[in-house]
Amino acid sequence: MEGILAGCSHGVRVLFPVASSVNPARNLSSKELVPGVLLPGARRSACLRCTRSEEKSTDGRVTLTYKGDDFVNSVEVQEWESGMSLNDIAAKQGIRIRRSHRTGHPSEGSKDEKDTPRNILEQIIWDKEVEVAQFKQTKPLETLKKAVEDAPPVRDFVGALRESYRRTGVPALIAEVKKASPSKGVLREDFDPVQIAKTYEKNGAACLSILTDEKYFQGSFRNLEAVRKAGVECPLLCKEFIIDSWQIYNARSKGADAVLLIAGVLPDLDIKYMTMICRELGLAALIEVHDEREMDRVLKIDGIQLIGINNRNLETFEVDISNTKKLLEGERGEIIQQRGIIVVGESGLFTPQDISYVQGAGVRAVLVGESLIKQVDPGKAISGLFGKDISK
Ligand SMILES: O=C(O)c1ccccc1NCC(=O)[C@H](O)[C@H](O)COP(=O)(O)O
């Protein structure tokens, strides 16, 4: 791939395609390469903690290298340089979800195959790309960063989960404020997010998950802000389909304490880069996996504190809670235990037996939506789900 490529040991990289109509890199000084700022034509922003040196190769490509750099020569960066399409790089990591805006490649098939989403998750992601591009026009990152400074202080999401597990002896509950879903349609007609959040908190939820996607889940950032402003103390997960670091800043500016990063959608470099941004903002990152390959990819990334195992296949909607057990068996479970990673069991949990089954597999927190939200009193339903009162 033609362009200017830079990477650093802090996990930040820049790619300015020379072919791009805008090539700001030509006139950039290192002062302008600010962490987290995505310049026009760049795929990544650079890191000010590094010291820059510049090298021009015979084919005109300029490589910016940084002192102490071990990142530039990594396999991932070499793949970026090799001329593979971005969808191909993702596919090589086992990612089936394509990005509609990514550079095409003959292996992606005919025009029709390229233009038609293969499944609901891909459809959601393609719509999200359009949505985020529009939001970015109205609120550029620099504006958003100012809003982040005024956001309510971050609450300790991981700490709340650990504390709840220690106190109750059962997996900590992340209760999901979920009005609707693509698989089940509307789950609750009389949906008052603040009231639901309050009853979840009162009845023992350690943290809350607030869906913010409007089109497919009838959620919103208004809900997230309203819950945060209503005096709810539980840390809040912004449940969004994140494909761009802009969304992480946006989530923080609205009061989120944690964000979801889906390994089935994000290549390794994106996960590394986004978790770094989360760390800088003080947010927890819940990295979601669904199969062994995704789990293995995530376990290769340093500094991961929270892994969610989704029992729902987001491409087919099939739910199977034995997926959690399968992914925690053997060496994977041992690595997770050694590193003190908290595993969150996600989706399809309806009974105390389900909870003890995933707990037995190694889960220390659960993310539950449907089985609570459909009950007359979703808060009271918590003791039914756990087989005991977890509020004390
Ligand atoms: O819930 C869906 O239908 C869905 C479809 C496509 C992408 C994501 C989807 N859900 C996100 C989740 O995984 C759940 O909201 C969460 O784990 C709670 O699941 P549940 O307790 O089964 O409502």
XYZ file of C-alpha atoms and ligand atoms in Angstrom:
415
model
C 0.000 0.000 0.000
C 1.398 3.357 -0.995
C 1.532 5.858 1.760
C 3.236 7.148 4.810
C 3.171 4.664 7.603
C 4.122 5.094 11.199
C 3.769 2.937 14.237
C 5.021 2.995 17.778
C 5.426 0.846 20.843
C 2.470 2.582 22.452
C 0.249 0.930 19.895
C -0.417 4.028 17.814
C 0.047 4.094 14.071
C -0.498 6.441 11.192
C -1.203 5.644 7.591
C -1.533 8.513 5.148
C -2.396 7.091 1.741
C -0.456 9.007 -0.891
C -3.254 8.318 -3.360
C -5.690 10.129 -1.135
C -6.876 13.473 -2.422
C -5.991 14.951 0.937
C -2.499 14.170 2.063
C -1.922 16.264 5.135
C 1.168 14.323 6.108
C 3.297 16.264 3.701
C 2.967 19.370 5.786
C 2.759 17.845 9.214
C 5.109 18.590 12.021
C 5.339 16.095 14.862
C 3.595 18.663 17.050
C 0.476 18.236 14.983
C 0.399 14.458 15.424
C -1.720 14.343 18.511
C -2.815 11.101 20.216
C -6.371 10.227 19.329
C -6.714 12.793 16.566
C -7.548 11.269 13.240
C -6.373 13.636 10.553
C -8.073 13.716 7.161
C -6.599 10.964 5.021
C -4.980 9.234 7.994
C -6.044 5.932 9.408
C -4.420 6.454 12.758
C -3.052 9.270 14.800
C 0.442 9.331 16.174
C 1.755 9.359 19.658
C 3.530 12.268 21.257
C 5.320 10.072 23.744
C 7.563 8.854 20.954
C 10.433 10.613 19.258
C 10.157 10.681 15.519
C 12.652 9.914 12.798
C 11.910 9.902 9.088
C 13.148 7.658 6.282
C 12.385 7.919 2.575
C 12.600 4.744 0.471
C 13.389 4.595 -3.272
C 9.709 4.139 -4.184
C 8.943 7.440 -2.515
C 7.361 5.995 0.592
C 8.191 7.739 3.817
C 8.300 5.733 6.992
C 8.118 7.551 10.275
C 9.799 5.502 12.966
C 9.824 6.183 16.646
C 12.465 5.705 19.287
C 12.067 2.490 21.222
C 9.818 1.243 18.493
C 8.944 -2.441 18.326
C 5.680 -1.888 16.542
C 6.779 -0.859 13.089
C 8.100 -4.298 12.262
C 5.167 -6.239 13.644
C 3.336 -8.712 11.396
C 0.241 -6.534 11.465
C 2.066 -3.482 10.182
C 3.777 -5.519 7.497
C 0.339 -6.691 6.377
C -0.785 -3.089 6.132
C 2.232 -2.330 4.013
C 1.865 -5.370 1.783
C -0.905 -3.988 -0.394
C -3.659 -6.229 1.023
C -7.081 -4.618 1.254
C -8.176 -3.753 4.765
C -11.030 -6.236 4.518
C -8.492 -8.898 3.600
C -6.359 -8.065 6.620
C -9.441 -8.366 8.804
C -10.433 -11.614 7.076
C -6.956 -13.022 7.739
C -7.649 -12.514 11.432
C -10.869 -14.497 11.015
C -13.104 -11.423 10.920
C -16.066 -12.125 8.660
C -17.683 -8.710 9.047
C -16.602 -6.451 6.182
C -16.512 -2.676 6.185
C -18.371 -1.145 3.293
C -15.936 1.788 2.953
C -12.791 -0.292 2.955
C -10.686 -0.648 -0.128
C -11.966 -3.452 -2.328
C -10.105 -6.581 -3.330
C -10.873 -9.186 -6.029
C -11.217 -11.898 -3.353
C -14.282 -10.118 -2.003
C -16.286 -11.318 -5.005
C -18.664 -9.671 -7.440
C -20.071 -6.150 -7.124
C -23.342 -7.561 -5.791
C -21.519 -9.586 -3.151
C -19.601 -6.499 -2.119
C -22.712 -4.320 -1.989
C -24.994 -6.660 -0.054
C -24.466 -7.243 3.663
C -24.082 -10.917 4.441
C -25.866 -10.851 7.789
C -27.509 -8.577 10.352
C -24.269 -7.686 12.127
C -22.673 -6.625 8.856
C -25.795 -4.580 8.067
C -25.586 -2.882 11.487
C -21.906 -2.083 10.949
C -22.470 -0.637 7.479
C -25.248 1.581 8.810
C -23.004 2.581 11.708
C -20.280 3.666 9.289
C -22.702 6.097 7.657
C -24.041 7.293 11.011
C -20.583 7.914 12.484
C -19.389 9.736 9.364
C -22.384 12.078 9.668
C -21.868 12.642 13.408
C -18.210 13.410 12.831
C -19.158 16.141 10.406
C -21.380 17.834 12.961
C -19.078 17.224 15.917
C -15.385 16.957 15.027
C -13.079 15.208 17.468
C -11.564 18.437 18.736
C -15.010 19.684 19.800
C -15.768 16.324 21.356
C -12.544 16.402 23.366
C -13.650 19.631 24.983
C -16.973 17.998 25.888
C -15.028 15.092 27.426
C -13.320 17.532 29.782
C -16.752 18.607 31.068
C -18.120 15.056 31.399
C -19.036 13.619 34.806
C -16.099 11.811 36.459
C -15.467 8.211 35.432
C -16.649 5.473 37.787
C -14.725 2.276 38.324
C -16.558 -0.310 36.224
C -14.146 -3.181 36.813
C -13.889 -2.350 40.538
C -17.688 -2.443 40.870
C -17.796 -5.915 39.291
C -15.020 -7.254 41.551
C -16.644 -5.793 44.648
C -20.063 -7.246 43.828
C -18.625 -10.714 43.184
C -16.689 -10.566 46.460
C -19.777 -9.438 48.362
C -22.388 -11.814 46.925
C -20.368 -14.868 45.851
C -22.307 -14.948 42.579
C -21.413 -13.306 39.264
C -21.762 -9.530 39.359
C -24.729 -8.318 37.362
C -24.473 -5.903 34.450
C -28.166 -5.284 33.874
C -29.041 -4.166 30.384
C -31.439 -1.311 29.717
C -32.741 -2.800 26.477
C -35.958 -1.809 24.779
C -35.703 -3.865 21.602
C -33.347 -6.080 19.648
C -32.985 -7.266 16.072
C -33.588 -10.878 17.140
C -36.624 -10.355 19.388
C -38.191 -7.050 18.305
C -39.669 -4.859 21.050
C -39.027 -6.429 24.452
C -40.849 -3.848 26.544
C -43.466 -1.332 25.432
C -43.615 0.835 28.599
C -39.943 1.637 28.547
C -38.672 4.245 30.994
C -34.855 3.927 30.997
C -34.303 5.941 34.164
C -36.923 4.067 36.172
C -35.565 0.727 34.933
C -31.992 1.746 35.763
C -33.012 2.776 39.261
C -34.826 -0.467 39.999
C -31.873 -2.474 38.665
C -29.518 -0.579 40.951
C -31.800 -0.907 43.974
C -32.062 -4.655 43.467
C -28.335 -5.353 43.304
C -26.984 -4.662 39.802
C -23.269 -3.838 40.014
C -23.224 -2.000 36.685
C -25.673 -1.112 33.937
C -25.477 -1.539 30.182
C -27.245 1.186 28.225
C -27.970 0.462 24.591
C -27.392 3.559 22.509
C -28.052 2.272 18.986
C -31.316 3.780 17.783
C -32.078 1.936 14.569
C -31.856 -1.661 15.737
C -32.267 -1.456 19.536
C -34.371 1.689 19.999
C -31.723 2.942 22.385
C -30.117 6.381 22.518
C -27.377 8.538 23.965
C -30.190 10.560 25.546
C -30.950 7.459 27.632
C -27.312 7.164 28.676
C -27.151 10.816 29.702
C -30.517 10.694 31.443
C -29.526 7.674 33.532
C -26.236 9.309 34.437
C -27.910 12.569 35.427
C -30.667 10.864 37.434
C -28.367 10.030 40.324
C -27.811 6.371 39.452
C -24.434 5.431 40.929
C -23.716 2.166 39.113
C -20.989 2.522 36.472
C -22.447 2.577 32.954
C -21.446 0.569 29.895
C -22.170 2.327 26.614
C -23.522 -0.591 24.546
C -22.713 0.547 21.049
C -21.211 -0.878 17.871
C -17.855 0.866 17.985
C -15.940 1.063 14.716
C -14.196 4.415 15.154
C -12.324 5.942 18.076
C -14.539 9.055 17.738
C -17.330 6.967 19.294
C -15.238 6.288 22.404
C -14.793 10.004 23.036
C -18.473 10.503 22.340
C -19.454 7.799 24.857
C -17.232 9.399 27.527
C -18.648 12.853 26.811
C -22.125 11.457 27.531
C -21.052 9.969 30.861
C -20.090 6.380 29.960
C -17.667 4.519 32.249
C -17.066 1.596 29.901
C -17.430 0.741 26.224
C -17.912 -2.458 24.283
C -15.387 -3.507 21.643
C -16.489 -6.449 19.489
C -13.588 -8.646 18.356
C -15.707 -10.048 15.524
C -15.812 -6.558 14.025
C -12.481 -4.970 14.967
C -9.038 -6.063 13.724
C -6.310 -6.498 16.351
C -4.751 -3.105 15.665
C -8.070 -1.379 16.213
C -8.587 -3.210 19.510
C -5.089 -2.236 20.669
C -5.521 1.359 19.606
C -9.005 1.666 21.075
C -8.090 0.076 24.413
C -5.251 2.570 24.599
C -7.693 5.428 24.113
C -9.951 3.886 26.769
C -7.027 3.811 29.185
C -6.241 7.450 28.458
C -9.864 8.388 29.147
C -10.119 6.153 32.226
C -12.777 3.963 30.612
C -13.046 0.206 31.003
C -13.106 -1.748 27.743
C -15.277 -4.850 27.580
C -13.819 -6.883 24.732
C -16.461 -9.215 23.375
C -15.663 -12.568 21.776
C -17.845 -15.360 20.470
C -15.482 -18.111 19.395
C -12.088 -19.612 20.149
C -10.288 -17.702 17.426
C -11.522 -14.362 18.717
C -10.607 -15.360 22.270
C -7.077 -16.311 21.169
C -6.647 -12.990 19.374
C -7.764 -11.060 22.428
C -5.542 -13.057 24.791
C -2.554 -11.967 22.718
C -3.298 -8.314 23.531
C -1.647 -6.860 26.626
C -3.553 -5.171 29.392
C -7.019 -6.615 28.803
C -9.039 -6.608 32.038
C -12.513 -7.599 30.876
C -13.563 -10.188 28.312
C -17.202 -10.788 27.449
C -18.171 -14.144 25.980
C -21.312 -13.662 23.962
C -23.457 -16.783 23.866
C -25.371 -15.208 20.990
C -23.961 -15.560 17.522
C -24.551 -12.033 16.221
C -24.614 -13.248 12.622
C -27.289 -15.934 13.077
C -28.893 -14.989 16.461
C -28.413 -18.545 17.681
C -27.938 -18.590 21.480
C -26.110 -21.364 23.323
C -24.797 -20.837 26.844
C -22.447 -23.803 26.566
C -20.365 -21.475 24.392
C -19.085 -19.824 27.576
C -17.882 -23.144 28.961
C -16.277 -24.139 25.658
C -14.233 -20.939 25.490
C -13.025 -21.169 29.086
C -11.869 -24.770 28.971
C -8.199 -25.760 29.215
C -5.336 -23.379 28.574
C -7.534 -20.376 27.754
C -9.233 -20.551 31.140
C -5.876 -20.936 32.879
C -4.395 -17.876 31.146
C -7.455 -15.843 32.051
C -7.225 -16.904 35.684
C -3.487 -16.214 35.897
C -3.969 -12.705 34.497
C -6.931 -11.937 36.757
C -9.135 -11.101 33.757
C -12.829 -10.853 34.613
C -14.968 -12.849 32.214
C -18.494 -11.624 31.580
C -21.057 -14.211 30.428
C -23.343 -12.492 27.936
C -26.802 -13.330 26.544
C -29.372 -16.046 26.986
C -29.287 -16.238 30.793
C -32.746 -16.909 32.244
C -32.532 -19.051 35.405
C -30.431 -19.577 38.565
C -29.222 -22.783 36.899
C -27.936 -20.773 33.934
C -26.102 -18.439 36.312
C -24.456 -21.256 38.265
C -23.575 -23.039 35.017
C -21.609 -20.039 33.687
C -20.144 -19.341 37.120
C -18.887 -22.935 37.217
C -17.248 -22.313 33.852
C -15.266 -19.386 35.286
C -17.507 -16.375 34.745
C -17.354 -13.612 37.392
C -19.957 -11.268 35.883
C -23.010 -11.610 33.661
C -24.651 -9.282 31.171
C -28.410 -9.798 31.153
C -31.083 -8.074 29.099
C -34.142 -9.945 27.926
C -34.858 -12.174 30.927
C -35.106 -9.141 33.241
C -36.537 -6.446 30.998
C -39.546 -8.567 29.986
C -40.721 -9.017 33.581
C -43.406 -6.765 35.074
C -40.852 -5.461 37.596
C -37.400 -5.910 36.005
C -35.649 -5.039 39.297
C -37.525 -7.595 41.344
C -36.793 -10.161 38.634
C -33.105 -10.039 39.640
C -33.615 -12.180 42.749
C -35.545 -14.672 40.608
C -32.637 -14.853 38.152
C -30.017 -15.445 40.864
C -32.214 -17.524 43.153
C -31.469 -15.074 45.964
C -31.495 -11.393 46.895
C -28.165 -9.913 45.718
C -28.868 -6.378 46.888
C -27.411 -6.843 50.388
O -29.821 -9.063 21.042
C -29.753 -9.138 19.803
O -30.693 -9.560 19.102
C -28.531 -8.692 19.072
C -28.488 -8.745 17.699
C -27.380 -8.322 16.996
C -26.294 -7.820 17.670
C -26.312 -7.764 19.058
C -27.413 -8.190 19.758
N -27.478 -8.131 21.114
C -26.438 -7.646 21.950
C -26.278 -8.585 23.080
O -25.452 -9.425 22.976
C -27.274 -8.570 24.196
O -27.995 -7.392 24.218
C -26.748 -8.813 25.603
O -25.731 -9.735 25.670
C -27.940 -9.264 26.494
O -28.514 -10.414 25.934
P -29.897 -11.014 26.439
O -29.797 -11.210 27.918
O -30.055 -12.307 25.732
O -30.945 -10.007 26.083
